[in-house]
Coordinates of C-alpha atoms in Angstrom, one line a residue:
Chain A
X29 CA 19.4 1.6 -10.1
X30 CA 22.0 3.2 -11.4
X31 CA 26.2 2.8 -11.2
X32 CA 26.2 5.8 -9.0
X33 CA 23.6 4.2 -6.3
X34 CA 25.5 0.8 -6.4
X35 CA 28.7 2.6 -5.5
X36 CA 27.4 3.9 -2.3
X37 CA 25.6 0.1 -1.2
X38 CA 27.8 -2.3 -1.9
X39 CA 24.5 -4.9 -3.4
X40 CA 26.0 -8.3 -5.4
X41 CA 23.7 -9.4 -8.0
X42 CA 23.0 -13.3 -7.9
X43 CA 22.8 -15.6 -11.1
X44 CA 20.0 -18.0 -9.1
X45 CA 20.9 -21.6 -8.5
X46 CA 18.8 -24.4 -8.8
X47 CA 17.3 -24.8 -5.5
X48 CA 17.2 -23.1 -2.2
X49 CA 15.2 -23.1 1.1
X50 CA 13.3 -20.3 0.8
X51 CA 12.4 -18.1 -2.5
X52 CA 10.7 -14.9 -2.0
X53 CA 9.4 -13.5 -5.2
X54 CA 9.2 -9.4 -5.3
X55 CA 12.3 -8.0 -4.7
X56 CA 10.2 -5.0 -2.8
X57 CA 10.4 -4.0 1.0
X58 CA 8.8 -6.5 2.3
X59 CA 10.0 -9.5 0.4
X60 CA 13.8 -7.7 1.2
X61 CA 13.1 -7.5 5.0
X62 CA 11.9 -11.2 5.0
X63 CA 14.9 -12.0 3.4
X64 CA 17.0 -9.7 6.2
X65 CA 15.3 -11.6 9.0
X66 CA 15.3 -14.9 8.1
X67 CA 19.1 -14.5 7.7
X68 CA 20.0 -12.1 10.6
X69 CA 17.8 -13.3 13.0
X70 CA 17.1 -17.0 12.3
X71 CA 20.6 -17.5 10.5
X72 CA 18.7 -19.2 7.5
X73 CA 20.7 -18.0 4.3
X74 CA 19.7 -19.9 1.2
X75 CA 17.2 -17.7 0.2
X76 CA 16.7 -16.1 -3.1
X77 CA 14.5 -12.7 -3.5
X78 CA 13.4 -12.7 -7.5
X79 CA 12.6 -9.6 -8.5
X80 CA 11.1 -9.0 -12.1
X81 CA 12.2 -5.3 -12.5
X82 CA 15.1 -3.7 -10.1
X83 CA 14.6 -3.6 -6.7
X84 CA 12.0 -1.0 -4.9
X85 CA 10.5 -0.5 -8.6
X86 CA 7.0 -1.2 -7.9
X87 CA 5.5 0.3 -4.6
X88 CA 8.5 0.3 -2.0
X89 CA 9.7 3.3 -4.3
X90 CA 6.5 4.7 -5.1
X91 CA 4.8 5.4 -1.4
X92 CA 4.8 8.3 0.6
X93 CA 6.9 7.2 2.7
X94 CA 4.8 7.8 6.0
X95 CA 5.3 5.4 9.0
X96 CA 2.8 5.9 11.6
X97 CA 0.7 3.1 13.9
X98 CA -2.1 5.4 14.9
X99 CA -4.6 2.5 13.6
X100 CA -8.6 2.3 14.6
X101 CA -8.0 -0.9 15.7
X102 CA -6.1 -2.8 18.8
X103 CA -4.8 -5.4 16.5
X104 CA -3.4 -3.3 13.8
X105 CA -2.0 -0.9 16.7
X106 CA -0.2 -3.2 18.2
X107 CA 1.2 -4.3 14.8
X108 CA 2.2 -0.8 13.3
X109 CA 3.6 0.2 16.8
X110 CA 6.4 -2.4 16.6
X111 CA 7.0 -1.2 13.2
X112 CA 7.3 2.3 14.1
X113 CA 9.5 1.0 16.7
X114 CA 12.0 -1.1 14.6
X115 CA 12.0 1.8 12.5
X116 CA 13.6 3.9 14.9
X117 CA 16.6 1.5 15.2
X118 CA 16.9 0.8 11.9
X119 CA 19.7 3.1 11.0
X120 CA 21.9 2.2 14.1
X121 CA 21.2 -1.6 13.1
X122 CA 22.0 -1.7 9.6
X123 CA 24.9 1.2 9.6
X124 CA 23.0 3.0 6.6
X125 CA 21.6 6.9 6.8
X126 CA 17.8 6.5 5.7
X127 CA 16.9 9.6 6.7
X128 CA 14.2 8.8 9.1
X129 CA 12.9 11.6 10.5
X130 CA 10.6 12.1 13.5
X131 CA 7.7 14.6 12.2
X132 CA 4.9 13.9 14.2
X133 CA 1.0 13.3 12.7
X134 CA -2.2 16.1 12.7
X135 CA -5.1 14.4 12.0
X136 CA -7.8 16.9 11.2
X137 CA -11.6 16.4 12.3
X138 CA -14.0 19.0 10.7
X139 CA -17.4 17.9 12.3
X140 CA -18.6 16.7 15.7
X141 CA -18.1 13.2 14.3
X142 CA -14.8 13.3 13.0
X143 CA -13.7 14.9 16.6
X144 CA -15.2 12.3 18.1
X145 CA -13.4 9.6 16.2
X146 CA -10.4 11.4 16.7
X147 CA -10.7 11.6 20.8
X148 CA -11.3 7.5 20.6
X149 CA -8.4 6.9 18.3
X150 CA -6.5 8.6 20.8
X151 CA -7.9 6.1 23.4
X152 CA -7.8 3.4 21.6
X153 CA -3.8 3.9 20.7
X154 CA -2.9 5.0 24.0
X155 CA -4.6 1.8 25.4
X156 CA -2.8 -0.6 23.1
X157 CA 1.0 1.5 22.9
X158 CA 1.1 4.6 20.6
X159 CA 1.2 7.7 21.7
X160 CA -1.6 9.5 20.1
X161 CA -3.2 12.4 22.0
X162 CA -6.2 14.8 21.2
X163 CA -5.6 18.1 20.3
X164 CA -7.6 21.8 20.3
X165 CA -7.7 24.6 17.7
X166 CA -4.5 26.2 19.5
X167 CA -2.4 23.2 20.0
X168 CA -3.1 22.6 16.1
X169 CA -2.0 25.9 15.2
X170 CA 1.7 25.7 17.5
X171 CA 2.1 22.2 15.9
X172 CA 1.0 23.4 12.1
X173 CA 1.1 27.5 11.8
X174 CA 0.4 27.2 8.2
X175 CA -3.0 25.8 8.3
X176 CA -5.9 27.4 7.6
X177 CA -7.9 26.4 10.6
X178 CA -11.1 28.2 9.0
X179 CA -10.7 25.5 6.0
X180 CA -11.2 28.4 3.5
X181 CA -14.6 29.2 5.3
X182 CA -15.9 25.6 4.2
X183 CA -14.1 23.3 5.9
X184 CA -13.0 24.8 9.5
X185 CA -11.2 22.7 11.6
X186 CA -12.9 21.4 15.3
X187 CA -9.9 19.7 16.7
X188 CA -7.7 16.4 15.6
X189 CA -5.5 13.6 17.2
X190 CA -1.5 14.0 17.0
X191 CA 0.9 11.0 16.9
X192 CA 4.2 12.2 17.5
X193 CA 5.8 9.4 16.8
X194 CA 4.8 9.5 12.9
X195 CA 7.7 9.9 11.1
X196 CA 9.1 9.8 7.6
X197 CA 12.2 7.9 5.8
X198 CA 13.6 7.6 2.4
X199 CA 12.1 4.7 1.0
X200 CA 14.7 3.6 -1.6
X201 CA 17.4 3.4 1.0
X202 CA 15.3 1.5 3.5
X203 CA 15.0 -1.1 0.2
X204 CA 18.7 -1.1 -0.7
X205 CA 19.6 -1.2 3.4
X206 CA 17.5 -4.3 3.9
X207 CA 19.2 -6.1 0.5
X208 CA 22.6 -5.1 1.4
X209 CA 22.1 -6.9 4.9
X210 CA 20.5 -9.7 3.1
X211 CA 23.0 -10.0 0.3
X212 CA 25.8 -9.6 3.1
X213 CA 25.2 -12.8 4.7
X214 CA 24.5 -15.1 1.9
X215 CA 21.0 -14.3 0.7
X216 CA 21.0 -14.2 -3.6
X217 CA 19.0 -11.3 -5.1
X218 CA 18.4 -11.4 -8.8
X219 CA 16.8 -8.5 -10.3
X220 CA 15.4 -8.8 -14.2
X221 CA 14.0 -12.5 -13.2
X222 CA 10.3 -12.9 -13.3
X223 CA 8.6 -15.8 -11.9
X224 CA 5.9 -17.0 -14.3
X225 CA 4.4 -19.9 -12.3
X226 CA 4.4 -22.1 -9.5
X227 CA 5.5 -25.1 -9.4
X228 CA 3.3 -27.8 -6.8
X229 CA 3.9 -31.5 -5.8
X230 CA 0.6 -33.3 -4.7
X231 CA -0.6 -30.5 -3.1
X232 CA 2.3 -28.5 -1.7
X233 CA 4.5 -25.7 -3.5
X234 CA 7.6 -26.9 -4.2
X235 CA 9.6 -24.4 -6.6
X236 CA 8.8 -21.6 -9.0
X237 CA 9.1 -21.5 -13.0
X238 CA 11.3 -18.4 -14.4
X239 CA 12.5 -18.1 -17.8
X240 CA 15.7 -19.3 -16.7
X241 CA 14.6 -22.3 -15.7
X242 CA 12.8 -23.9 -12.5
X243 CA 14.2 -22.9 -8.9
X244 CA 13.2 -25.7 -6.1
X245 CA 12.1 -24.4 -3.3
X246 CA 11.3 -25.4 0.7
X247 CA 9.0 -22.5 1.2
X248 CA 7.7 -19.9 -1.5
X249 CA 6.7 -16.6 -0.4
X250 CA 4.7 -14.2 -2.7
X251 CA 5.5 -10.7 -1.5
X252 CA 4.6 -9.6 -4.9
X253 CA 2.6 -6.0 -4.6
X254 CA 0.1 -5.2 -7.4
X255 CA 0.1 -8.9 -9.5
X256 CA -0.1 -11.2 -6.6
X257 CA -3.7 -12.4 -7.6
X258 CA -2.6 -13.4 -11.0
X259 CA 0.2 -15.5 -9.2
X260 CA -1.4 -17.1 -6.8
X261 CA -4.2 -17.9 -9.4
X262 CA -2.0 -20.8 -10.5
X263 CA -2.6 -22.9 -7.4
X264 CA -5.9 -22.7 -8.0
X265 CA -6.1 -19.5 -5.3
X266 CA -8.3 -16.6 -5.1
X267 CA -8.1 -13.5 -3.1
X268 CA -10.4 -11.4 -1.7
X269 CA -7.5 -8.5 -3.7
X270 CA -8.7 -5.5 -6.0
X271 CA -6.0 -3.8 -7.4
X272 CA -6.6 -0.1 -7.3
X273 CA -3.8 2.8 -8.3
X274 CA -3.3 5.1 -5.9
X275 CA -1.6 8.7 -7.2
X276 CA 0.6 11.2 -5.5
X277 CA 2.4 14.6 -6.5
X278 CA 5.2 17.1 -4.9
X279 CA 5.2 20.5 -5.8
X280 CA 8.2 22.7 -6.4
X281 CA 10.5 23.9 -3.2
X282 CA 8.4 25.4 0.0
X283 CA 10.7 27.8 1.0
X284 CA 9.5 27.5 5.3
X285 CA 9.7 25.0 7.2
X286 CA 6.7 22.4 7.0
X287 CA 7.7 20.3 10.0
X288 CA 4.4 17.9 10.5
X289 CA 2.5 15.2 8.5
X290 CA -0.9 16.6 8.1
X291 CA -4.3 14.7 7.5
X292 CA -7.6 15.1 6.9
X293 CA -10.0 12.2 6.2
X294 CA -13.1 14.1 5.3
X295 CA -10.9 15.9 3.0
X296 CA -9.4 13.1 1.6
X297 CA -5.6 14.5 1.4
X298 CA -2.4 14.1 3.4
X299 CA 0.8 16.3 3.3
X300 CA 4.2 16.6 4.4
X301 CA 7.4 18.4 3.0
X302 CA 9.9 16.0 1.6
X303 CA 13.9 16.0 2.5
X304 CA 14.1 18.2 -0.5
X305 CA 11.7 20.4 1.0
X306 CA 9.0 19.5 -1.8
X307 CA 5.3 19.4 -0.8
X308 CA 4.0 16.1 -1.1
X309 CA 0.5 15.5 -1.5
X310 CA -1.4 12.1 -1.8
X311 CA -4.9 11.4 -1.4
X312 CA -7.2 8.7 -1.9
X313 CA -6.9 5.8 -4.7
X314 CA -8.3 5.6 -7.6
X315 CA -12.4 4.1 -7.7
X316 CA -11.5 1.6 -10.8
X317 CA -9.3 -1.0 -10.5
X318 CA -6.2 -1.1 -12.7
X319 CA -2.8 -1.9 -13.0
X320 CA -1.7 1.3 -14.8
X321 CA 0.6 3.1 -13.6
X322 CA -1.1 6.6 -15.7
X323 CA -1.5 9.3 -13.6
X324 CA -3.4 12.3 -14.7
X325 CA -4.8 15.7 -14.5
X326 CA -7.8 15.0 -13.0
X327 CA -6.4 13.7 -10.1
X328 CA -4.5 16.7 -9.3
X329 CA -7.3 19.1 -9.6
X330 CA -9.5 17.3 -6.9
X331 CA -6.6 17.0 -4.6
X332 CA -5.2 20.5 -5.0
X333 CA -8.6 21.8 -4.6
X334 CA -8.9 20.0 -1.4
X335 CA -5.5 20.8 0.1
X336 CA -5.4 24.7 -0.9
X337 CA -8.4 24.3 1.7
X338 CA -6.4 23.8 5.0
X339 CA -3.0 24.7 3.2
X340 CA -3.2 28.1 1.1
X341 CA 0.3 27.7 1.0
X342 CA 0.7 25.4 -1.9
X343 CA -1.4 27.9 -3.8
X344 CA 2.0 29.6 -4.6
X345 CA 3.8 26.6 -5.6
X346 CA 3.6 24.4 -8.9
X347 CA 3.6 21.0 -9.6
X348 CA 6.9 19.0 -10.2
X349 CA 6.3 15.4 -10.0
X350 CA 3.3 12.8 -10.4
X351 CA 2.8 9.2 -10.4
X352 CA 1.0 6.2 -9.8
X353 CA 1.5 2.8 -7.6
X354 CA -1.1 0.1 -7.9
X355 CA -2.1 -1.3 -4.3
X356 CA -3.7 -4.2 -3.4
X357 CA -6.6 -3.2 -1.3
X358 CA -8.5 -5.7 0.7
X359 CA -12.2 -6.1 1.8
X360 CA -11.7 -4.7 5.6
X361 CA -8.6 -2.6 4.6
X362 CA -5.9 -4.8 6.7
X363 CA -3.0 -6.9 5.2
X364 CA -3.1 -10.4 4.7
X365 CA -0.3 -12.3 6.0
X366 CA 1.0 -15.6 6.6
X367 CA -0.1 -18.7 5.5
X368 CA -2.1 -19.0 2.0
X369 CA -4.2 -22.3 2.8
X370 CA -1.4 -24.2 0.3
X371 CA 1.5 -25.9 1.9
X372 CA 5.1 -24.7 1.0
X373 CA 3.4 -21.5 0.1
X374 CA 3.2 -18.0 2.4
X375 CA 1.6 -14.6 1.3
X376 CA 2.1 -11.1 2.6
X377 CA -0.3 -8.7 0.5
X378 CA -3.3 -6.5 1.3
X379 CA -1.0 -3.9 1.8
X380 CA -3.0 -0.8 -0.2
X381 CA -2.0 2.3 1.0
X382 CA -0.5 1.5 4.3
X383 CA 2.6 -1.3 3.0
X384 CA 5.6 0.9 3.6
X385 CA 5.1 1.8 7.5
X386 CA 4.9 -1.8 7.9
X387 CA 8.2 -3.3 6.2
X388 CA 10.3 -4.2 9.2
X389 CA 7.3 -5.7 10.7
X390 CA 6.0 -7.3 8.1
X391 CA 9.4 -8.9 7.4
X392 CA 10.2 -9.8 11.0
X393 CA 7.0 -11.5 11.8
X394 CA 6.7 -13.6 8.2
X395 CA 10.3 -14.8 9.0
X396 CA 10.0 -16.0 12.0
X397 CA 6.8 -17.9 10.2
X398 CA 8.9 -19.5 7.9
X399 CA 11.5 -20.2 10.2
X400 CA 10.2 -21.4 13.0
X401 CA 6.6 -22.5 11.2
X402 CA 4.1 -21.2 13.8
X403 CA 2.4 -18.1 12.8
X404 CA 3.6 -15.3 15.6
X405 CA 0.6 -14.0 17.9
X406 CA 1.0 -10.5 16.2
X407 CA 0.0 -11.1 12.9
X408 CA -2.3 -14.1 13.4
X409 CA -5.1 -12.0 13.3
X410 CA -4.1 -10.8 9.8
X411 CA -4.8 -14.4 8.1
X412 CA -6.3 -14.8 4.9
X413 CA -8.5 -17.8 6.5
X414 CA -9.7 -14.6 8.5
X415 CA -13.2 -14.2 6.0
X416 CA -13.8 -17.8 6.2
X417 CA -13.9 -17.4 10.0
X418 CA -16.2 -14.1 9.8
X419 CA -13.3 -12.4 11.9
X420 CA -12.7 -9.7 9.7
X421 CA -10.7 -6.8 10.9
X422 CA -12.6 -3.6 9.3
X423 CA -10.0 -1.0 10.4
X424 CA -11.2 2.7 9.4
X425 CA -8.6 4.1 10.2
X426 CA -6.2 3.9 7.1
X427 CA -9.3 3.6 4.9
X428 CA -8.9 6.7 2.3
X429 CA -5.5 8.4 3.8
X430 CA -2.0 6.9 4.2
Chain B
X29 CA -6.6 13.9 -21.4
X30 CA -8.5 11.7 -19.4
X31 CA -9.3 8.3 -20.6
X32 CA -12.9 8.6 -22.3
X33 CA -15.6 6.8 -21.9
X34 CA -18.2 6.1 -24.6
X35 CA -21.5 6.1 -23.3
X36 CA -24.0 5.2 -25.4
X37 CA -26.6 8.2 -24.4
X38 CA -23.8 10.9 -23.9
X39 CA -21.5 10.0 -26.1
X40 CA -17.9 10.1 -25.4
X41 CA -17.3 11.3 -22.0
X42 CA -14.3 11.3 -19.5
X43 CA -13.8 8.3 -16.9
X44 CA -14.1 10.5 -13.8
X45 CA -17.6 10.5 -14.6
X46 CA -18.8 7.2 -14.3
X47 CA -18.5 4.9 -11.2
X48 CA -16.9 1.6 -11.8
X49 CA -19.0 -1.8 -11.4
X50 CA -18.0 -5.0 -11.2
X51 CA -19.1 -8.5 -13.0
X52 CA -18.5 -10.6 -10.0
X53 CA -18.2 -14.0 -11.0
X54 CA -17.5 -16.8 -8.9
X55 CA -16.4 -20.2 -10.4
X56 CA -18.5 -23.4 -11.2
X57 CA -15.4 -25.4 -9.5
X58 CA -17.0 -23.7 -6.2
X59 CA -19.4 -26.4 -5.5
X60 CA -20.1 -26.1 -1.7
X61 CA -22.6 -23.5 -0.2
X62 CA -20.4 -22.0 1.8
X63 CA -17.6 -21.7 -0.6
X64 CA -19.6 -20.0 -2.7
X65 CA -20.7 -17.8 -0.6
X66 CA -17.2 -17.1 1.1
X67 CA -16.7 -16.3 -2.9
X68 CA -19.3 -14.4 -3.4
X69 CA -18.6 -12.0 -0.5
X70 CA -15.5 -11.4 0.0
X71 CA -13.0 -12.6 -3.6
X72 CA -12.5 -10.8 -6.6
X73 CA -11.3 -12.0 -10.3
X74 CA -8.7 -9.3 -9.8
X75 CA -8.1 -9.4 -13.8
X76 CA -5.2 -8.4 -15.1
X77 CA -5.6 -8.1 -18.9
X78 CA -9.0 -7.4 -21.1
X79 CA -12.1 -7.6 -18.8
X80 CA -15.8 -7.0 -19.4
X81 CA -17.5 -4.4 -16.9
X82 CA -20.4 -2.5 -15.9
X83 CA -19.9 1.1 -15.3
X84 CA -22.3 3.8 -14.3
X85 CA -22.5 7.2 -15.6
X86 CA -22.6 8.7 -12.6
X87 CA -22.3 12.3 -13.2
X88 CA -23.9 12.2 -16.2
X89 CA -27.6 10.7 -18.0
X90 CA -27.6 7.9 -14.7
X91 CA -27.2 4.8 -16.8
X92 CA -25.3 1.6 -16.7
X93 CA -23.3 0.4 -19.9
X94 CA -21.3 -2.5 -20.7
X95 CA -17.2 -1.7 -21.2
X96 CA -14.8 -3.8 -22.5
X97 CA -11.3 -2.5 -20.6
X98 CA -7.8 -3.6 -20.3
X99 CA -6.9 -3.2 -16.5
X100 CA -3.1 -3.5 -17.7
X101 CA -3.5 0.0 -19.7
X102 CA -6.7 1.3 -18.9
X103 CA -7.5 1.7 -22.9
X104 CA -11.1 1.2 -23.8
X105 CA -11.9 -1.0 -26.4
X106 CA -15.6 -1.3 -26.9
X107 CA -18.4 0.6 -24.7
X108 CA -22.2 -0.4 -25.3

């Protein structure tokens, strides 16, 4: 981050101190918003967020930046919804512009199938509290006039599902707005400190090890994206975590107006125009996994091919900007939250491509764990203990896109 | 460029032709049935560093070969 960033949010570094309640290690959204909570909401202060890079460096800067609860299933509706939710009044709560902006979602079905799994998401989100409705050819085209609802002769379009509450905000600011709050009332931050183990007393986490020395803690909580199965792997944990990267790209300035989000998950792309009025484009993640953050043509081709399809627009424009975030995708594509099975220690991962919408949720919910040390009824379902039970939550709806 | 591949029928070949397999391995510590099956099904190693794999060359002669990768860069140090 640099000087001219730190002049606008007023953020005070921390040198740690020896021991605190509560030590959240990723200085990303949702260790941040943790951090926020537990101090705003359950007035629980000494809490350190270690970050090993600067804050928002790893995927909290590095999403597309879509926040949307039109899940496939009632669980992860209900979740997303009260995310979408305290997304709305997250700029009147925390006094900072993060450019959130009401957009609206097209998801695109191209077969019978897909039409039909559109017309039940719609039922299934209206039944559990976002507004998703199913829409025809012409109510596409009023929403979306660029698309090509012929899909280039190949790919024509047979109807979709619209979310209107899907919005978009800048992701850096939501980072630096939940740290400011955080660092406002007490909480430390220290950026440039990585945590290189765990420390455990007979059984239970008690600290973490950093270069500077051990930090005591009450509670640990890994909100580490990308390298959290490499942390946790020394308690003796293991994940059911691949870590896959997941590429995006903008193009140069659109000069129009593109108001919506757009999707299409049997073309394997999304799209929306950025504050800046870029295209972005992201697609699917990568079929190896890897923590490199190398992006490459390859990528591009496949994904431009596939969008020029609904969107001959970005035919005309070029390529700006690409890159990589690595995302920790989980066996029935829904997070993993709460308690880890070790005592003292809490995990929020599983996010894969779907970690940003979820941040003041995410936050909220895993505070109020660590404060009040039930697990809340919204994100019990998302337990790691959830494959030992066989009640997996295979949600379909953010497999592939978003 | 794309990362390359060397496949030992083909020759060197780019990555987005060959599907990715995994080694799953589950630990000896895992001594009770169902942990090991819990293991089995559902955990990955996850490695972050130099791993051994099985990839498939998918869009190419249809084999399987044995790569040694680095998950942290993505370089390729030994195909067979």
């Amino acid at each position: 981050m640099n000087e001219f960033v730190e002049r606008l949010v007023s953020l005070r570094w921390a040198e740690p101190k020896k021991s605190y309640d509560v030590v959240i290690v990723g200085g990303g959204g949702h260790g941040l918003a943790t951090a926020y909570y537990l101090a705003t909401r359950h007035g629980i202060t000494n809490v350190a967020v270690l970050e090993r890079g600067y804050i928002g460096s790893g995927n909290s800067g590095r999403n597309t930046t879509v926040i949307r609860a039109n899940y496939g299933i009632p669980e992860a509706v209900r979740f997303y919804q009260h995310s979408v939710e305290l997304y709305q009044g997250l700029e009147q709560e925390t006094g900072r512009g993060l450019m959130h902006e009401r957009k609206g979602l097209l998801w695109l079905a191209h077969s019978e199938m897909g039409a039909r799994a559109e017309r039940a998401r719609a039922e299934l989100n209206t039944a559990f509290g976002a507004d998703t409705v199913y829409v025809e050819r012409d109510d596409i085209l009023r929403i979306c006039p660029q698309l090509d609802l012929d899909g280039g002769g190949v790919w024509p379009v047979r109807g979709g599902s619209y979310h209107p509450a899907a919005a978009t905000a800048r992701h850096d600011r939501v980072v630096w707005a939940f740290a400011e709050g955080a660092m406002a009332r007490g909480v430390d931050v220290a950026q440039r400190t990585e945590v290189t183990g765990l420390k455990t007393d007979r059984g239970r986490v008690v600290g973490v090890d950093t270069p500077q020395g051990p930090i005591h803690a009450g509670h640990v909580l890994s909100a580490v994206g990308g390298h959290v199965t490499s942390l946790v792997s020394k308690v003796g944990l293991r994940l059911p975590i691949r870590t896959h990267p997941l590429q995006a790209f903008v193009t140069n300035h659109y000069q129009r107006q593109f108001h919506p989000i757009v999707a299409s998950a049997d073309l394997l792309f999304y799209a929306s125009q950025t504050a800046r009025g870029e295209m972005l484009i992201g697609a699917e993640i990568d079929r190896q996994p890897s923590y490199s953050y190398r992006a490459g043509h390859p990528f591009i081709q496949h994904c431009a091919h596939r969008a020029m399809t609904l969107l001959p627009l970005l035919g005309k424009l070029k390529v700006l900007r690409q890159w990589t975030g690595v995302c920790d995708m989980s066996p029935d594509y829904s997070p993993i939250l709460g308690e880890s099975g070790i005592d003292g220690l809490y995990l929020t991962t599983g996010w894969g491509t779907w970690g940003f919408k979820a941040i003041p949720a995410g936050g909220e919910q895993m505070a109020r764990l660590i404060a009040e040390g039930e697990t809340p009824e919204l994100i019990a379902p998302f337990s790691l203990d959830r494959f030992a039970r066989d009640r997996t939550l295979a949600d379909r709806g953010s497999s592939g896109t978003h | 460029m794309s990362i390359q591949i060397s496949c030992p029928h083909c020759g060197p070949r780019p990555m987005e032709e060959f599907l990715f397999g995994e080694i799953p391995v589950t630990p000896d510590s895992l001594t009770d049935p169902r942990d090991r099956d819990l293991d089995r099904g559902f955990m990955h190693q996850n490695p972050e560093g130099p791993t051994v794999e099985r990839w498939f060359h998918l869009y190419g002669c249809r084999r399987w070969c044995t790569v040694e990768r680095d998950t942290r860069t993505d370089e390729i140090t030994e195909a067979g």
